[in-house]
Amino acid sequence: MAINIAIDGPSGAGKSTMARAAAKALGYVYVDTGALYRSVGVHVLRQGLDTANAADVVRALATAQVSLRYAGGEQKVFLGSEDVSEAIRRPEASMAASNVSAVPEVRAFLFDLQKDLARENDCVMDGRDIGTVVLPEADVKIFLTASAEERARRRFEELTEKGNEVDYETILAEIRQRDYNDSNRAIAPLKPAEDSVRVDTTGLSLEEATGLILDVILSKLTNGE
Ligand code: DC
């Protein structure tokens, strides 16, 4: 049986950076499920449809060909034959992803893809509902958080470094809006699994937070505690 580690938490808590680092240290595959929702969001936008309109989203879903491929340990996400790994990181893809992720058909569409990956690979999978819905039997479940202000600051720095012109207050407002959307949607809302370990990374460096997460994973895997 493949070993599955679930890492859930709100936008910008550092899930992907830490999950990727943990997967590398363990020699497991890293699965970024947010990238799947982002690619569906980008597909809907490209069809000229409204990501906030469920009927539009369902219509676009019929032609979405989403797949994950791995090159040199890195996850790449494809729409058809196009590598959209960069396009899904643009700011407009974030809200599009949050919008489409509230549509039950989108979640059902991506559920099987995630299940298959977890069945076939020892993996660290990050998202919002991995420990609660996708992999309720995961060997280790972590709920990663940080304050909204800290998450906005990290995101601001990341986007500025990439040359994007962004405003901190706008990012903070968007993070709060996405937290609200993700936590209050009717289907698979963001919430800690009952048997998850909560890790708050506010004020921790990347190295400290990653070390903490690896400790949690290794002690669960070796002692079951
Ligand atoms: O982790 P991220 O910012 O790349 O995720 C983009 C959006 O996708 C986020 O607003 C919520 C949604 N998402 C989800 O609903 N379930 C997941 N397992 C992963 C992401």
Short mmCIF file of C-alpha atoms and ligand atoms in Angstrom, two decimals:
data_model
loop_
_atom_site.label_atom_id
_atom_site.label_comp_id
_atom_site.label_asym_id
_atom_site.label_seq_id
_atom_site.Cartn_x
_atom_site.Cartn_y
_atom_site.Cartn_z
CA MET A 1 0.00 0.00 0.00
CA ALA A 2 1.28 3.45 -0.89
CA ILE A 3 2.00 5.83 1.98
CA ASN A 4 -0.08 8.99 1.81
CA ILE A 5 0.58 12.26 3.64
CA ALA A 6 -2.21 14.87 3.52
CA ILE A 7 -1.41 18.55 4.06
CA ASP A 8 -4.35 20.95 4.13
CA GLY A 9 -4.70 24.60 5.03
CA PRO A 10 -5.66 28.06 3.76
CA SER A 11 -4.11 29.93 0.83
CA GLY A 12 -0.56 31.08 1.37
CA ALA A 13 0.19 29.12 4.54
CA GLY A 14 3.23 27.71 2.74
CA LYS A 15 1.66 24.34 2.02
CA SER A 16 3.17 23.85 -1.41
CA THR A 17 6.71 24.91 -0.46
CA MET A 18 6.68 22.76 2.66
CA ALA A 19 4.90 19.79 1.11
CA ARG A 20 7.37 19.84 -1.78
CA ALA A 21 10.33 19.95 0.61
CA ALA A 22 8.87 17.15 2.75
CA ALA A 23 8.21 14.99 -0.34
CA LYS A 24 11.77 15.52 -1.51
CA ALA A 25 13.23 14.58 1.88
CA LEU A 26 11.07 11.43 2.02
CA GLY A 27 11.56 10.48 -1.64
CA TYR A 28 7.79 10.67 -2.26
CA VAL A 29 5.86 12.25 -5.11
CA TYR A 30 4.51 15.74 -4.40
CA VAL A 31 0.96 16.35 -5.59
CA ASP A 32 -0.22 19.99 -5.60
CA THR A 33 -4.00 19.68 -5.94
CA GLY A 34 -4.51 23.48 -6.02
CA ALA A 35 -2.81 23.36 -9.45
CA LEU A 36 -5.65 21.14 -10.69
CA TYR A 37 -8.33 23.64 -9.60
CA ARG A 38 -6.25 26.47 -11.05
CA SER A 39 -5.98 24.73 -14.41
CA VAL A 40 -9.75 24.25 -14.55
CA GLY A 41 -10.13 27.96 -13.67
CA VAL A 42 -7.74 28.98 -16.45
CA HIS A 43 -9.60 26.75 -18.90
CA VAL A 44 -12.92 28.43 -18.02
CA LEU A 45 -11.37 31.92 -18.41
CA ARG A 46 -9.92 30.96 -21.77
CA GLN A 47 -13.33 29.90 -23.00
CA GLY A 48 -14.46 33.46 -22.24
CA LEU A 49 -16.85 32.13 -19.61
CA ASP A 50 -17.59 33.31 -16.07
CA THR A 51 -15.84 31.31 -13.32
CA ALA A 52 -18.41 32.55 -10.78
CA ASN A 53 -21.28 31.08 -12.82
CA ALA A 54 -21.72 27.35 -12.10
CA ALA A 55 -23.49 26.67 -15.41
CA ASP A 56 -20.61 28.29 -17.32
CA VAL A 57 -18.09 26.25 -15.35
CA VAL A 58 -19.90 22.97 -15.99
CA ARG A 59 -20.09 23.82 -19.69
CA ALA A 60 -16.34 24.49 -19.88
CA LEU A 61 -15.56 21.36 -17.85
CA ALA A 62 -16.81 19.19 -20.70
CA THR A 63 -13.77 20.22 -22.75
CA ALA A 64 -11.17 20.40 -19.96
CA GLN A 65 -8.34 17.90 -20.37
CA VAL A 66 -6.34 18.19 -17.17
CA SER A 67 -3.35 15.99 -16.42
CA LEU A 68 -0.29 15.99 -14.20
CA ARG A 69 3.13 14.92 -15.41
CA TYR A 70 6.37 14.67 -13.54
CA ALA A 71 9.72 15.84 -14.93
CA GLY A 72 12.81 15.63 -12.70
CA GLY A 73 10.63 15.30 -9.61
CA GLU A 74 8.72 18.49 -10.51
CA GLN A 75 4.98 18.46 -11.04
CA LYS A 76 3.80 19.98 -14.32
CA VAL A 77 0.14 20.57 -15.05
CA PHE A 78 -1.23 20.27 -18.56
CA LEU A 79 -4.38 21.43 -20.32
CA GLY A 80 -4.48 19.11 -23.29
CA SER A 81 -0.90 19.15 -24.64
CA GLU A 82 -0.08 22.62 -23.23
CA ASP A 83 2.04 22.99 -20.12
CA VAL A 84 0.13 25.61 -18.07
CA SER A 85 2.32 25.37 -14.95
CA GLU A 86 3.26 29.06 -15.28
CA ALA A 87 -0.11 30.37 -16.49
CA ILE A 88 -1.93 28.97 -13.45
CA ARG A 89 0.25 31.09 -11.11
CA ARG A 90 -0.96 34.42 -12.53
CA PRO A 91 -3.04 36.44 -10.05
CA GLU A 92 -6.31 36.08 -12.04
CA ALA A 93 -6.01 32.28 -11.84
CA SER A 94 -6.27 32.38 -8.02
CA MET A 95 -9.80 33.73 -7.81
CA ALA A 96 -10.83 31.65 -10.83
CA ALA A 97 -9.63 28.52 -9.00
CA SER A 98 -11.45 29.48 -5.82
CA ASN A 99 -14.65 30.06 -7.81
CA VAL A 100 -14.56 26.81 -9.79
CA SER A 101 -13.61 24.80 -6.70
CA ALA A 102 -17.08 25.49 -5.24
CA VAL A 103 -18.75 23.66 -8.13
CA PRO A 104 -19.53 20.02 -7.22
CA GLU A 105 -18.94 18.77 -10.78
CA VAL A 106 -15.41 20.19 -10.70
CA ARG A 107 -14.64 18.45 -7.41
CA ALA A 108 -16.02 15.15 -8.69
CA PHE A 109 -14.03 15.52 -11.91
CA LEU A 110 -10.74 16.01 -10.00
CA PHE A 111 -11.48 13.49 -7.24
CA ASP A 112 -10.63 10.37 -9.29
CA LEU A 113 -7.44 11.91 -10.61
CA GLN A 114 -6.25 12.59 -7.05
CA LYS A 115 -7.32 9.15 -5.78
CA ASP A 116 -5.46 7.38 -8.59
CA LEU A 117 -2.26 9.30 -7.92
CA ALA A 118 -2.44 8.45 -4.20
CA ARG A 119 -3.13 4.79 -4.85
CA GLU A 120 -0.15 4.42 -7.16
CA ASN A 121 2.46 6.56 -5.40
CA ASP A 122 3.87 7.23 -1.96
CA CYS A 123 2.97 10.89 -1.93
CA VAL A 124 2.61 14.14 -0.06
CA MET A 125 -0.61 15.70 -1.33
CA ASP A 126 -1.59 19.25 -0.45
CA GLY A 127 -4.93 21.00 -0.77
CA ARG A 128 -7.99 21.94 1.28
CA ASP A 129 -9.94 18.69 1.63
CA ILE A 130 -7.26 16.02 1.31
CA GLY A 131 -7.44 14.76 4.92
CA THR A 132 -11.23 15.15 5.13
CA VAL A 133 -12.53 14.02 1.71
CA VAL A 134 -9.94 12.83 -0.79
CA LEU A 135 -7.69 10.72 1.47
CA PRO A 136 -9.56 10.20 4.75
CA GLU A 137 -7.34 7.14 5.35
CA ALA A 138 -4.07 9.07 4.91
CA ASP A 139 -1.22 7.84 7.14
CA VAL A 140 -0.47 11.39 8.33
CA LYS A 141 -2.67 14.49 8.21
CA ILE A 142 -1.36 17.98 8.81
CA PHE A 143 -3.38 21.21 8.96
CA LEU A 144 -1.03 24.06 8.18
CA THR A 145 -1.95 27.64 9.06
CA ALA A 146 -0.46 31.13 9.45
CA SER A 147 -2.10 34.49 10.14
CA ALA A 148 -3.77 36.23 7.16
CA GLU A 149 -1.31 39.16 7.46
CA GLU A 150 1.71 36.85 7.36
CA ARG A 151 0.30 34.96 4.38
CA ALA A 152 -0.38 38.24 2.54
CA ARG A 153 3.16 39.42 3.25
CA ARG A 154 4.65 36.20 1.88
CA ARG A 155 2.48 36.36 -1.23
CA PHE A 156 3.33 40.04 -1.74
CA GLU A 157 7.06 39.26 -1.59
CA GLU A 158 6.71 36.27 -3.92
CA LEU A 159 4.80 38.27 -6.57
CA THR A 160 7.05 41.33 -6.27
CA GLU A 161 10.14 39.16 -6.73
CA LYS A 162 8.62 37.83 -9.94
CA GLY A 163 8.24 41.42 -11.18
CA ASN A 164 4.46 41.75 -10.65
CA GLU A 165 3.16 45.15 -9.55
CA VAL A 166 0.94 44.36 -6.60
CA ASP A 167 -0.54 46.08 -3.60
CA TYR A 168 -0.31 44.52 -0.11
CA GLU A 169 -3.78 45.63 1.02
CA THR A 170 -5.35 44.18 -2.14
CA ILE A 171 -3.58 40.87 -1.57
CA LEU A 172 -4.68 40.78 2.08
CA ALA A 173 -8.29 41.48 1.08
CA GLU A 174 -8.11 38.71 -1.56
CA ILE A 175 -6.67 36.24 0.92
CA ARG A 176 -9.48 37.03 3.37
CA GLN A 177 -12.05 36.65 0.60
CA ARG A 178 -10.60 33.32 -0.50
CA ASP A 179 -10.45 32.07 3.11
CA TYR A 180 -14.10 32.96 3.44
CA ASN A 181 -15.06 31.30 0.13
CA ASP A 182 -13.02 28.16 0.80
CA SER A 183 -14.27 27.75 4.40
CA ASN A 184 -17.92 28.49 3.74
CA ARG A 185 -18.69 26.65 0.53
CA ALA A 186 -21.29 23.91 0.87
CA ILE A 187 -19.10 21.17 -0.55
CA ALA A 188 -15.79 19.99 0.95
CA PRO A 189 -15.09 23.24 2.86
CA LEU A 190 -11.66 23.99 4.23
CA LYS A 191 -11.54 22.58 7.77
CA PRO A 192 -9.08 20.52 9.79
CA ALA A 193 -9.67 16.75 9.81
CA GLU A 194 -10.41 15.58 13.34
CA ASP A 195 -7.27 13.45 13.40
CA SER A 196 -4.98 16.11 11.86
CA VAL A 197 -1.99 17.70 13.54
CA ARG A 198 -2.26 21.49 13.48
CA VAL A 199 0.94 23.36 12.61
CA ASP A 200 0.99 27.20 12.77
CA THR A 201 3.88 28.65 10.76
CA THR A 202 3.38 32.32 11.74
CA GLY A 203 6.81 33.74 12.60
CA LEU A 204 8.69 30.61 11.53
CA SER A 205 11.28 30.57 8.77
CA LEU A 206 10.79 28.17 5.90
CA GLU A 207 13.50 25.89 7.27
CA GLU A 208 11.97 25.87 10.76
CA ALA A 209 8.49 25.15 9.45
CA THR A 210 9.67 22.41 7.10
CA GLY A 211 11.69 20.81 9.90
CA LEU A 212 8.63 20.85 12.15
CA ILE A 213 6.49 19.19 9.50
CA LEU A 214 9.07 16.50 8.81
CA ASP A 215 9.24 15.77 12.55
CA VAL A 216 5.46 15.36 12.67
CA ILE A 217 5.47 13.07 9.62
CA LEU A 218 8.36 10.90 10.77
CA SER A 219 7.05 10.47 14.30
CA LYS A 220 3.59 9.51 12.98
CA LEU A 221 5.04 7.07 10.48
CA THR A 222 7.40 5.43 12.94
CA ASN A 223 5.38 5.50 16.18
CA GLY A 224 1.89 6.18 14.93
CA GLU A 225 1.72 9.22 17.22
O1 DC B 1 -3.65 26.03 -3.08
P1 DC B 1 -4.04 26.99 -4.19
O2 DC B 1 -4.03 28.43 -3.80
O3 DC B 1 -3.24 26.74 -5.44
O4 DC B 1 -5.57 26.60 -4.53
C1 DC B 1 -6.33 27.31 -5.48
C2 DC B 1 -7.80 27.21 -5.13
O5 DC B 1 -8.25 25.87 -5.33
C3 DC B 1 -8.18 27.59 -3.70
O6 DC B 1 -8.84 28.82 -3.65
C4 DC B 1 -9.10 26.52 -3.22
C5 DC B 1 -9.11 25.47 -4.28
N1 DC B 1 -8.69 24.14 -3.80
C6 DC B 1 -9.68 23.32 -3.31
O7 DC B 1 -10.84 23.71 -3.22
N2 DC B 1 -9.37 22.05 -2.92
C7 DC B 1 -8.10 21.61 -2.98
N3 DC B 1 -7.83 20.36 -2.61
C8 DC B 1 -7.08 22.46 -3.48
C9 DC B 1 -7.41 23.74 -3.86
#
